[in-house]
PDB file of C-alpha atoms in Angstrom:
ATOM      1  CA  MET B   1      -7.255  17.328 -20.948  1.00  0.00           C
ATOM      2  CA  LYS B   2      -5.050  19.117 -18.709  1.00  0.00           C
ATOM      3  CA  ASN B   3      -6.827  21.417 -16.124  1.00  0.00           C
ATOM      4  CA  ASN B   4     -10.206  19.721 -17.278  1.00  0.00           C
ATOM      5  CA  THR B   5     -12.294  20.517 -14.233  1.00  0.00           C
ATOM      6  CA  LYS B   6     -15.324  18.649 -15.657  1.00  0.00           C
ATOM      7  CA  LEU B   7     -13.470  15.531 -16.016  1.00  0.00           C
ATOM      8  CA  GLY B   8     -11.823  16.188 -12.620  1.00  0.00           C
ATOM      9  CA  ALA B   9     -15.268  16.419 -10.950  1.00  0.00           C
ATOM     10  CA  ALA B  10     -16.398  13.214 -12.721  1.00  0.00           C
ATOM     11  CA  LEU B  11     -13.441  11.434 -11.440  1.00  0.00           C
ATOM     12  CA  ALA B  12     -13.956  12.881  -7.975  1.00  0.00           C
ATOM     13  CA  VAL B  13     -17.456  11.361  -7.955  1.00  0.00           C
ATOM     14  CA  LEU B  14     -15.993   8.129  -9.067  1.00  0.00           C
ATOM     15  CA  GLY B  15     -13.560   8.338  -6.025  1.00  0.00           C
ATOM     16  CA  PHE B  16     -16.354   8.902  -3.670  1.00  0.00           C
ATOM     17  CA  LEU B  17     -18.477   6.022  -5.105  1.00  0.00           C
ATOM     18  CA  ALA B  18     -15.239   3.909  -4.811  1.00  0.00           C
ATOM     19  CA  GLY B  19     -14.866   4.872  -1.004  1.00  0.00           C
ATOM     20  CA  ILE B  20     -18.577   3.993  -0.407  1.00  0.00           C
ATOM     21  CA  LEU B  21     -18.101   0.649  -2.178  1.00  0.00           C
ATOM     22  CA  CYS B  22     -14.858  -0.103  -0.317  1.00  0.00           C
ATOM     23  CA  LEU B  23     -16.695   0.382   2.890  1.00  0.00           C
ATOM     24  CA  TYR B  24     -19.646  -1.770   1.818  1.00  0.00           C
ATOM     25  CA  PHE B  25     -17.656  -4.500   0.126  1.00  0.00           C
ATOM     26  CA  LEU B  26     -15.323  -4.926   3.146  1.00  0.00           C
ATOM     27  CA  ALA B  27     -18.249  -4.842   5.647  1.00  0.00           C
ATOM     28  CA  GLN B  28     -20.025  -7.371   3.402  1.00  0.00           C
ATOM     29  CA  THR B  29     -17.019  -9.885   3.253  1.00  0.00           C
ATOM     30  CA  TYR B  30     -15.505  -9.305   6.700  1.00  0.00           C
ATOM     31  CA  ASN B  31     -16.965 -12.193   8.512  1.00  0.00           C
ATOM     32  CA  THR B  32     -17.156 -14.524   5.562  1.00  0.00           C
ATOM     33  CA  VAL B  33     -13.375 -14.314   4.940  1.00  0.00           C
ATOM     34  CA  ILE B  34     -12.709 -14.612   8.653  1.00  0.00           C
ATOM     35  CA  HIS B  35     -14.808 -17.666   9.172  1.00  0.00           C
ATOM     36  CA  THR B  36     -13.721 -19.393   5.972  1.00  0.00           C
ATOM     37  CA  HIS B  37     -10.012 -19.025   6.955  1.00  0.00           C
ATOM     38  CA  PHE B  38     -10.892 -20.266  10.476  1.00  0.00           C
ATOM     39  CA  ALA B  39     -12.905 -23.172   9.085  1.00  0.00           C
ATOM     40  CA  ALA B  40      -9.751 -24.153   7.006  1.00  0.00           C
ATOM     41  CA  GLY B  41      -7.658 -24.309  10.213  1.00  0.00           C
ATOM     42  CA  GLN B  42      -5.979 -21.054   9.415  1.00  0.00           C
ATOM     43  CA  TRP B  43      -6.850 -19.417  12.673  1.00  0.00           C
ATOM     44  CA  GLU B  44      -3.979 -16.939  12.541  1.00  0.00           C
ATOM     45  CA  GLU B  45      -5.060 -15.733   9.095  1.00  0.00           C
ATOM     46  CA  SER B  46      -8.591 -15.101  10.256  1.00  0.00           C
ATOM     47  CA  ASN B  47      -7.180 -13.061  13.093  1.00  0.00           C
ATOM     48  CA  THR B  48      -4.967 -11.121  10.658  1.00  0.00           C
ATOM     49  CA  VAL B  49      -8.084 -10.245   8.507  1.00  0.00           C
ATOM     50  CA  ARG B  50      -9.884  -8.926  11.542  1.00  0.00           C
ATOM     51  CA  ILE B  51      -7.183  -6.398  12.008  1.00  0.00           C
ATOM     52  CA  VAL B  52      -6.237  -5.607   8.320  1.00  0.00           C
ATOM     53  CA  TYR B  53      -9.669  -5.317   6.809  1.00  0.00           C
ATOM     54  CA  ALA B  54     -10.661  -2.824   9.463  1.00  0.00           C
ATOM     55  CA  VAL B  55      -7.569  -0.702   8.784  1.00  0.00           C
ATOM     56  CA  LEU B  56      -8.233  -0.779   4.968  1.00  0.00           C
ATOM     57  CA  GLY B  57     -11.960   0.003   5.579  1.00  0.00           C
ATOM     58  CA  TRP B  58     -10.976   3.095   7.595  1.00  0.00           C
ATOM     59  CA  LEU B  59      -8.427   4.285   4.910  1.00  0.00           C
ATOM     60  CA  GLY B  60     -10.775   3.531   1.993  1.00  0.00           C
ATOM     61  CA  THR B  61     -13.766   5.333   3.510  1.00  0.00           C
ATOM     62  CA  ALA B  62     -11.610   8.430   4.390  1.00  0.00           C
ATOM     63  CA  ALA B  63     -10.243   8.413   0.710  1.00  0.00           C
ATOM     64  CA  GLY B  64     -13.973   8.456  -0.343  1.00  0.00           C
ATOM     65  CA  ALA B  65     -14.684  11.475   1.828  1.00  0.00           C
ATOM     66  CA  LEU B  66     -11.583  13.105   0.597  1.00  0.00           C
ATOM     67  CA  SER B  67     -12.876  12.631  -2.904  1.00  0.00           C
ATOM     68  CA  LEU B  68     -15.969  14.724  -2.084  1.00  0.00           C
ATOM     69  CA  THR B  69     -13.679  17.513  -1.015  1.00  0.00           C
ATOM     70  CA  VAL B  70     -11.918  17.107  -4.395  1.00  0.00           C
ATOM     71  CA  LEU B  71     -15.172  17.434  -6.062  1.00  0.00           C
ATOM     72  CA  TRP B  72     -15.793  20.732  -4.278  1.00  0.00           C
ATOM     73  CA  GLY B  73     -12.283  21.772  -5.511  1.00  0.00           C
ATOM     74  CA  PHE B  74     -13.084  21.015  -9.163  1.00  0.00           C
ATOM     75  CA  LEU B  75     -16.326  22.634  -9.051  1.00  0.00           C
ATOM     76  CA  ASN B  76     -14.750  25.723  -7.581  1.00  0.00           C
ATOM     77  CA  LYS B  77     -11.858  25.462 -10.038  1.00  0.00           C
ATOM     78  CA  GLN B  78      -9.165  25.059  -7.255  1.00  0.00           C
ATOM     79  CA  ASP B  79      -5.614  24.385  -8.272  1.00  0.00           C
ATOM     80  CA  TRP B  80      -5.084  21.838  -5.712  1.00  0.00           C
ATOM     81  CA  ALA B  81      -8.052  19.489  -6.601  1.00  0.00           C
ATOM     82  CA  TRP B  82      -6.071  17.252  -8.940  1.00  0.00           C
ATOM     83  CA  PHE B  83      -3.319  16.584  -6.372  1.00  0.00           C
ATOM     84  CA  TRP B  84      -5.715  15.661  -3.570  1.00  0.00           C
ATOM     85  CA  GLY B  85      -7.697  13.616  -5.935  1.00  0.00           C
ATOM     86  CA  ALA B  86      -4.594  11.611  -6.792  1.00  0.00           C
ATOM     87  CA  VAL B  87      -3.902  11.221  -3.106  1.00  0.00           C
ATOM     88  CA  ALA B  88      -7.394   9.770  -2.596  1.00  0.00           C
ATOM     89  CA  ALA B  89      -6.780   7.431  -5.668  1.00  0.00           C
ATOM     90  CA  THR B  90      -3.510   6.200  -4.324  1.00  0.00           C
ATOM     91  CA  ILE B  91      -5.126   5.163  -1.077  1.00  0.00           C
ATOM     92  CA  LEU B  92      -8.129   3.448  -2.841  1.00  0.00           C
ATOM     93  CA  LEU B  93      -5.798   1.475  -4.962  1.00  0.00           C
ATOM     94  CA  LEU B  94      -4.303  -0.201  -1.801  1.00  0.00           C
ATOM     95  CA  THR B  95      -7.769  -0.562  -0.275  1.00  0.00           C
ATOM     96  CA  GLY B  96      -9.214  -2.155  -3.345  1.00  0.00           C
ATOM     97  CA  PHE B  97      -6.291  -4.403  -4.106  1.00  0.00           C
ATOM     98  CA  PHE B  98      -5.248  -6.055  -0.967  1.00  0.00           C
ATOM     99  CA  PRO B  99      -8.571  -7.507   0.260  1.00  0.00           C
ATOM    100  CA  ALA B 100      -8.656  -9.552  -2.933  1.00  0.00           C
ATOM    101  CA  ILE B 101      -5.596 -11.579  -1.762  1.00  0.00           C
ATOM    102  CA  PRO B 102      -7.092 -13.355   1.467  1.00  0.00           C
ATOM    103  CA  ALA B 103     -10.382 -13.667  -0.570  1.00  0.00           C
ATOM    104  CA  MET B 104      -8.831 -15.470  -3.376  1.00  0.00           C
ATOM    105  CA  ASP B 105      -6.941 -17.606  -1.018  1.00  0.00           C
ATOM    106  CA  SER B 106     -10.296 -18.786   0.331  1.00  0.00           C
ATOM    107  CA  HIS B 107     -11.804 -19.097  -3.099  1.00  0.00           C
ATOM    108  CA  LEU B 108     -14.300 -16.371  -2.345  1.00  0.00           C
ATOM    109  CA  PRO B 109     -15.526 -13.508  -4.611  1.00  0.00           C
ATOM    110  CA  THR B 110     -13.253 -10.445  -4.924  1.00  0.00           C
ATOM    111  CA  PRO B 111     -15.594  -7.523  -5.052  1.00  0.00           C
ATOM    112  CA  THR B 112     -13.114  -4.969  -3.978  1.00  0.00           C
ATOM    113  CA  LEU B 113     -11.238  -5.335  -7.166  1.00  0.00           C
ATOM    114  CA  ALA B 114     -13.959  -3.042  -8.659  1.00  0.00           C
ATOM    115  CA  VAL B 115     -12.671  -0.428  -6.186  1.00  0.00           C
ATOM    116  CA  PHE B 116      -9.155  -1.055  -7.458  1.00  0.00           C
ATOM    117  CA  GLY B 117     -10.205  -0.540 -11.012  1.00  0.00           C
ATOM    118  CA  MET B 118     -12.098   2.673 -10.194  1.00  0.00           C
ATOM    119  CA  ALA B 119      -9.162   3.917  -8.391  1.00  0.00           C
ATOM    120  CA  LEU B 120      -6.780   3.204 -11.202  1.00  0.00           C
ATOM    121  CA  VAL B 121      -8.938   5.253 -13.742  1.00  0.00           C
ATOM    122  CA  MET B 122      -9.151   8.025 -11.052  1.00  0.00           C
ATOM    123  CA  TRP B 123      -5.203   7.965 -10.390  1.00  0.00           C
ATOM    124  CA  PHE B 124      -4.174   8.139 -14.162  1.00  0.00           C
ATOM    125  CA  GLY B 125      -6.973  10.718 -14.890  1.00  0.00           C
ATOM    126  CA  MET B 126      -5.934  13.130 -11.908  1.00  0.00           C
ATOM    127  CA  LEU B 127      -2.240  13.106 -13.143  1.00  0.00           C
ATOM    128  CA  ILE B 128      -3.271  13.791 -16.671  1.00  0.00           C
ATOM    129  CA  ILE B 129      -5.396  16.663 -15.496  1.00  0.00           C
ATOM    130  CA  GLY B 130      -2.595  17.934 -13.252  1.00  0.00           C
ATOM    131  CA  GLY B 131      -0.186  17.844 -16.234  1.00  0.00           C
ATOM    132  CA  VAL B 132       2.375  15.491 -14.521  1.00  0.00           C
ATOM    133  CA  ASP B 133       5.202  14.486 -16.725  1.00  0.00           C
ATOM    134  CA  ARG B 134       4.994  11.028 -18.339  1.00  0.00           C
ATOM    135  CA  LYS B 135       8.420  10.094 -16.705  1.00  0.00           C
ATOM    136  CA  ILE B 136       7.124  11.116 -13.322  1.00  0.00           C
ATOM    137  CA  ILE B 137       3.918   9.029 -13.857  1.00  0.00           C
ATOM    138  CA  THR B 138       6.038   6.001 -14.811  1.00  0.00           C
ATOM    139  CA  LEU B 139       8.250   6.414 -11.738  1.00  0.00           C
ATOM    140  CA  THR B 140       5.403   6.965  -9.351  1.00  0.00           C
ATOM    141  CA  PHE B 141       3.314   4.046 -10.789  1.00  0.00           C
ATOM    142  CA  ILE B 142       6.450   1.682 -10.101  1.00  0.00           C
ATOM    143  CA  ALA B 143       6.880   3.359  -6.778  1.00  0.00           C
ATOM    144  CA  GLY B 144       3.108   2.469  -6.121  1.00  0.00           C
ATOM    145  CA  LEU B 145       3.854  -1.166  -6.628  1.00  0.00           C
ATOM    146  CA  ALA B 146       6.633  -0.911  -4.090  1.00  0.00           C
ATOM    147  CA  TYR B 147       3.971   0.926  -1.749  1.00  0.00           C
ATOM    148  CA  VAL B 148       1.405  -1.982  -2.143  1.00  0.00           C
ATOM    149  CA  LEU B 149       4.009  -4.690  -1.857  1.00  0.00           C
ATOM    150  CA  THR B 150       5.629  -3.215   1.155  1.00  0.00           C
ATOM    151  CA  PHE B 151       2.198  -2.916   2.799  1.00  0.00           C
ATOM    152  CA  ILE B 152       1.688  -6.637   2.161  1.00  0.00           C
ATOM    153  CA  ASP B 153       5.071  -7.372   3.811  1.00  0.00           C
ATOM    154  CA  GLY B 154       3.722  -5.710   6.875  1.00  0.00           C
ATOM    155  CA  VAL B 155       0.489  -7.833   6.853  1.00  0.00           C
ATOM    156  CA  ALA B 156       2.193 -11.439   6.675  1.00  0.00           C
ATOM    157  CA  PRO B 157       4.111 -10.819  10.038  1.00  0.00           C
ATOM    158  CA  ILE B 158       0.829 -10.478  11.919  1.00  0.00           C
ATOM    159  CA  SER B 159       0.095 -14.132  11.138  1.00  0.00           C
ATOM    160  CA  LYS B 160       3.725 -15.274  11.636  1.00  0.00           C
ATOM    161  CA  PHE B 161       3.808 -13.579  14.958  1.00  0.00           C
ATOM    162  CA  GLN B 162       0.755 -15.614  16.083  1.00  0.00           C
ATOM    163  CA  THR B 163       2.225 -18.978  15.045  1.00  0.00           C
ATOM    164  CA  THR B 164       5.579 -18.334  16.751  1.00  0.00           C
ATOM    165  CA  PHE B 165       4.183 -16.920  19.864  1.00  0.00           C
ATOM    166  CA  GLN B 166       4.837 -18.757  23.125  1.00  0.00           C
ATOM    167  CA  SER B 167       2.931 -18.184  26.421  1.00  0.00           C
ATOM    168  CA  ALA B 168       4.897 -17.207  29.483  1.00  0.00           C
ATOM    169  CA  GLU B 169       4.201 -20.811  30.900  1.00  0.00           C
ATOM    170  CA  THR B 170       5.625 -22.627  27.978  1.00  0.00           C
ATOM    171  CA  PHE B 171       8.384 -20.249  26.981  1.00  0.00           C
ATOM    172  CA  VAL B 172      11.741 -21.729  25.740  1.00  0.00           C
ATOM    173  CA  GLN B 173      14.330 -19.512  24.184  1.00  0.00           C
ATOM    174  CA  ASN B 174      14.767 -20.814  20.609  1.00  0.00           C
ATOM    175  CA  GLN B 175      14.782 -19.699  17.027  1.00  0.00           C
ATOM    176  CA  ASN B 176      11.094 -19.111  17.018  1.00  0.00           C
ATOM    177  CA  ALA B 177      11.556 -16.802  20.022  1.00  0.00           C
ATOM    178  CA  PHE B 178      14.008 -14.618  18.094  1.00  0.00           C
ATOM    179  CA  TRP B 179      11.692 -14.543  14.879  1.00  0.00           C
ATOM    180  CA  ASN B 180       8.672 -13.738  17.026  1.00  0.00           C
ATOM    181  CA  GLY B 181      10.398 -10.684  18.104  1.00  0.00           C
ATOM    182  CA  MET B 182      11.496  -9.836  14.688  1.00  0.00           C
ATOM    183  CA  TYR B 183       7.960 -10.192  13.206  1.00  0.00           C
ATOM    184  CA  VAL B 184       6.464  -7.943  15.828  1.00  0.00           C
ATOM    185  CA  ILE B 185       9.014  -5.123  15.101  1.00  0.00           C
ATOM    186  CA  LEU B 186       9.313  -5.606  11.156  1.00  0.00           C
ATOM    187  CA  GLN B 187       5.521  -5.493  10.869  1.00  0.00           C
ATOM    188  CA  GLN B 188       5.491  -1.833  11.487  1.00  0.00           C
ATOM    189  CA  VAL B 189       8.762  -1.264   9.900  1.00  0.00           C
ATOM    190  CA  SER B 190       7.105  -2.457   6.615  1.00  0.00           C
ATOM    191  CA  TRP B 191       4.032  -0.174   7.107  1.00  0.00           C
ATOM    192  CA  TRP B 192       6.067   2.740   7.815  1.00  0.00           C
ATOM    193  CA  GLY B 193       7.939   1.955   4.733  1.00  0.00           C
ATOM    194  CA  ALA B 194       4.629   1.741   2.676  1.00  0.00           C
ATOM    195  CA  ALA B 195       3.567   5.027   3.989  1.00  0.00           C
ATOM    196  CA  ALA B 196       6.848   6.565   3.090  1.00  0.00           C
ATOM    197  CA  TRP B 197       6.497   5.218  -0.318  1.00  0.00           C
ATOM    198  CA  ALA B 198       3.001   6.973  -0.548  1.00  0.00           C
ATOM    199  CA  ILE B 199       4.519  10.149   0.565  1.00  0.00           C
ATOM    200  CA  PHE B 200       7.356   9.911  -1.934  1.00  0.00           C
ATOM    201  CA  ILE B 201       4.744   9.464  -4.553  1.00  0.00           C
ATOM    202  CA  PHE B 202       2.842  12.590  -3.459  1.00  0.00           C
ATOM    203  CA  ALA B 203       6.096  14.610  -3.423  1.00  0.00           C
ATOM    204  CA  ALA B 204       7.117  13.296  -6.757  1.00  0.00           C
ATOM    205  CA  PHE B 205       3.811  14.493  -8.189  1.00  0.00           C
ATOM    206  CA  LYS B 206       4.790  17.984  -7.232  1.00  0.00           C
ATOM    207  CA  GLN B 207       8.376  17.548  -8.122  1.00  0.00           C
ATOM    208  CA  LYS B 208       9.471  18.614  -4.585  1.00  0.00           C
ATOM    209  CA  SER B 209      13.142  18.742  -3.744  1.00  0.00           C
ATOM    210  CA  TRP B 210      12.583  16.420  -0.684  1.00  0.00           C
ATOM    211  CA  ALA B 211      10.994  13.675  -2.745  1.00  0.00           C
ATOM    212  CA  ILE B 212      14.513  11.759  -3.153  1.00  0.00           C
ATOM    213  CA  PRO B 213      15.250  11.737   0.472  1.00  0.00           C
ATOM    214  CA  VAL B 214      11.739  10.414   1.460  1.00  0.00           C
ATOM    215  CA  GLY B 215      12.208   7.733  -1.421  1.00  0.00           C
ATOM    216  CA  ILE B 216      15.637   6.764   0.122  1.00  0.00           C
ATOM    217  CA  PHE B 217      13.962   6.212   3.526  1.00  0.00           C
ATOM    218  CA  ALA B 218      11.008   4.477   2.103  1.00  0.00           C
ATOM    219  CA  ALA B 219      13.414   2.069   0.169  1.00  0.00           C
ATOM    220  CA  ALA B 220      15.603   1.491   3.292  1.00  0.00           C
ATOM    221  CA  MET B 221      12.436   0.608   5.465  1.00  0.00           C
ATOM    222  CA  SER B 222      11.183  -1.812   2.799  1.00  0.00           C
ATOM    223  CA  MET B 223      14.541  -3.517   2.477  1.00  0.00           C
ATOM    224  CA  ILE B 224      15.074  -3.710   6.201  1.00  0.00           C
ATOM    225  CA  GLY B 225      11.629  -5.104   6.610  1.00  0.00           C
ATOM    226  CA  GLY B 226      11.567  -7.460   3.752  1.00  0.00           C
ATOM    227  CA  TYR B 227      14.944  -8.898   3.317  1.00  0.00           C
ATOM    228  CA  PRO B 228      15.401 -10.664   6.780  1.00  0.00           C
ATOM    229  CA  MET B 229      12.038 -12.153   6.598  1.00  0.00           C
ATOM    230  CA  GLY B 230      12.214 -13.133   2.993  1.00  0.00           C
ATOM    231  CA  LEU B 231      15.371 -14.876   3.309  1.00  0.00           C
ATOM    232  CA  TYR B 232      14.432 -16.632   6.461  1.00  0.00           C
ATOM    233  CA  ASN B 233      11.169 -17.652   4.962  1.00  0.00           C
ATOM    234  CA  MET B 234      13.130 -19.106   2.088  1.00  0.00           C
ATOM    235  CA  THR B 235      14.804 -21.614   4.464  1.00  0.00           C
ATOM    236  CA  GLU B 236      11.304 -22.536   5.882  1.00  0.00           C
ATOM    237  CA  VAL B 237       9.380 -23.226   2.578  1.00  0.00           C
ATOM    238  CA  GLY B 238      12.399 -24.048   0.270  1.00  0.00           C
ATOM    239  CA  ARG B 239      11.472 -21.769  -2.404  1.00  0.00           C
ATOM    240  CA  PHE B 240      11.231 -18.122  -3.414  1.00  0.00           C
ATOM    241  CA  SER B 241       9.622 -16.117  -0.640  1.00  0.00           C
ATOM    242  CA  MET B 242       6.826 -13.633  -1.360  1.00  0.00           C
ATOM    243  CA  PHE B 243       8.339 -11.330   1.296  1.00  0.00           C
ATOM    244  CA  LEU B 244      11.109 -10.598  -1.379  1.00  0.00           C
ATOM    245  CA  PRO B 245       9.303  -8.717  -4.344  1.00  0.00           C
ATOM    246  CA  ALA B 246       8.807  -5.476  -2.129  1.00  0.00           C
ATOM    247  CA  PRO B 247      12.558  -5.225  -1.014  1.00  0.00           C
ATOM    248  CA  ILE B 248      13.946  -6.225  -4.409  1.00  0.00           C
ATOM    249  CA  LEU B 249      11.736  -3.570  -6.189  1.00  0.00           C
ATOM    250  CA  SER B 250      12.740  -1.033  -3.445  1.00  0.00           C
ATOM    251  CA  THR B 251      16.409  -1.854  -4.062  1.00  0.00           C
ATOM    252  CA  GLY B 252      16.059  -1.133  -7.733  1.00  0.00           C
ATOM    253  CA  LEU B 253      14.144   2.130  -7.047  1.00  0.00           C
ATOM    254  CA  LEU B 254      16.780   3.158  -4.440  1.00  0.00           C
ATOM    255  CA  ILE B 255      19.499   2.834  -7.277  1.00  0.00           C
ATOM    256  CA  TYR B 256      17.346   4.828  -9.730  1.00  0.00           C
ATOM    257  CA  LEU B 257      16.717   7.542  -7.158  1.00  0.00           C
ATOM    258  CA  LEU B 258      20.346   7.947  -6.562  1.00  0.00           C
ATOM    259  CA  LEU B 259      21.172   8.699 -10.193  1.00  0.00           C
ATOM    260  CA  PRO B 260      21.833  12.456 -11.107  1.00  0.00           C
ATOM    261  CA  SER B 261      19.338  12.182 -13.798  1.00  0.00           C
ATOM    262  CA  THR B 262      16.493  11.260 -11.430  1.00  0.00           C
ATOM    263  CA  ARG B 263      17.357  14.298  -9.227  1.00  0.00           C
ATOM    264  CA  ARG B 264      17.219  16.571 -12.047  1.00  0.00           C
ATOM    265  CA  MET B 265      13.828  15.163 -13.265  1.00  0.00           C
ATOM    266  CA  LEU B 266      12.286  15.329  -9.908  1.00  0.00           C
ATOM    267  CA  GLU B 267      13.648  18.916  -9.133  1.00  0.00           C
ATOM    268  CA  ASN B 268      12.485  19.931 -12.573  1.00  0.00           C
ATOM    269  CA  ARG B 269      16.038  20.904 -13.751  1.00  0.00           C
ATOM    270  CA  ALA B 270      17.084  20.666 -17.328  1.00  0.00           C
TER     271      ALA B 270
END
């Protein structure tokens, strides 16, 4: 199946359809999810959906458009086609998976999971066509989990920021004021970390020498963004915090990336 341009073209069509469906499903469910959360008294969650669904819609639509470029590449037997197909699939995995979380939380349908399923098929297919080593596929799949979880860690602070915000007229310096500042800063730290994990994945596909430094940066950003919020959230809710899976997984990946054998694998050295 390596270098199978016909399969690649079919997967590119699948990616294009996934991008169009992502746009359609997010637009279709956008206001429903917002108003359902608002009606449940979760006004901060409804505001978060306003922002995040739009961002994911932009990304998913762009990934669909990129898939059309990939289709042209396969039809013209371009060597780069599988790689950019894998990039498009990586983006679609996120845009298909995350919207299901607020939808499920509101007991609503989760149509974007169809996009996630299509992207998963496309992702593995592109890597097989590109002849990516199985160990690299395993590593990048795990890094993909860190990528999604770190993105999620950047979503929750949007809600937390709103519930801890104090207007100028009622401001009192207290613990909420400190964490309000932490939320607004760590929100982007986590999203930068998610972006860095995506770049690491792309570099690992090509076994670039700079993949490990990028992975170290991604892990550090995920850990810096996730551990403070997770540990503090545990004191709030009295149980394990869902902020913690991303930094815990990133810690494990960081340790793995520092092993000499990992460097040899990523730099394609015996």
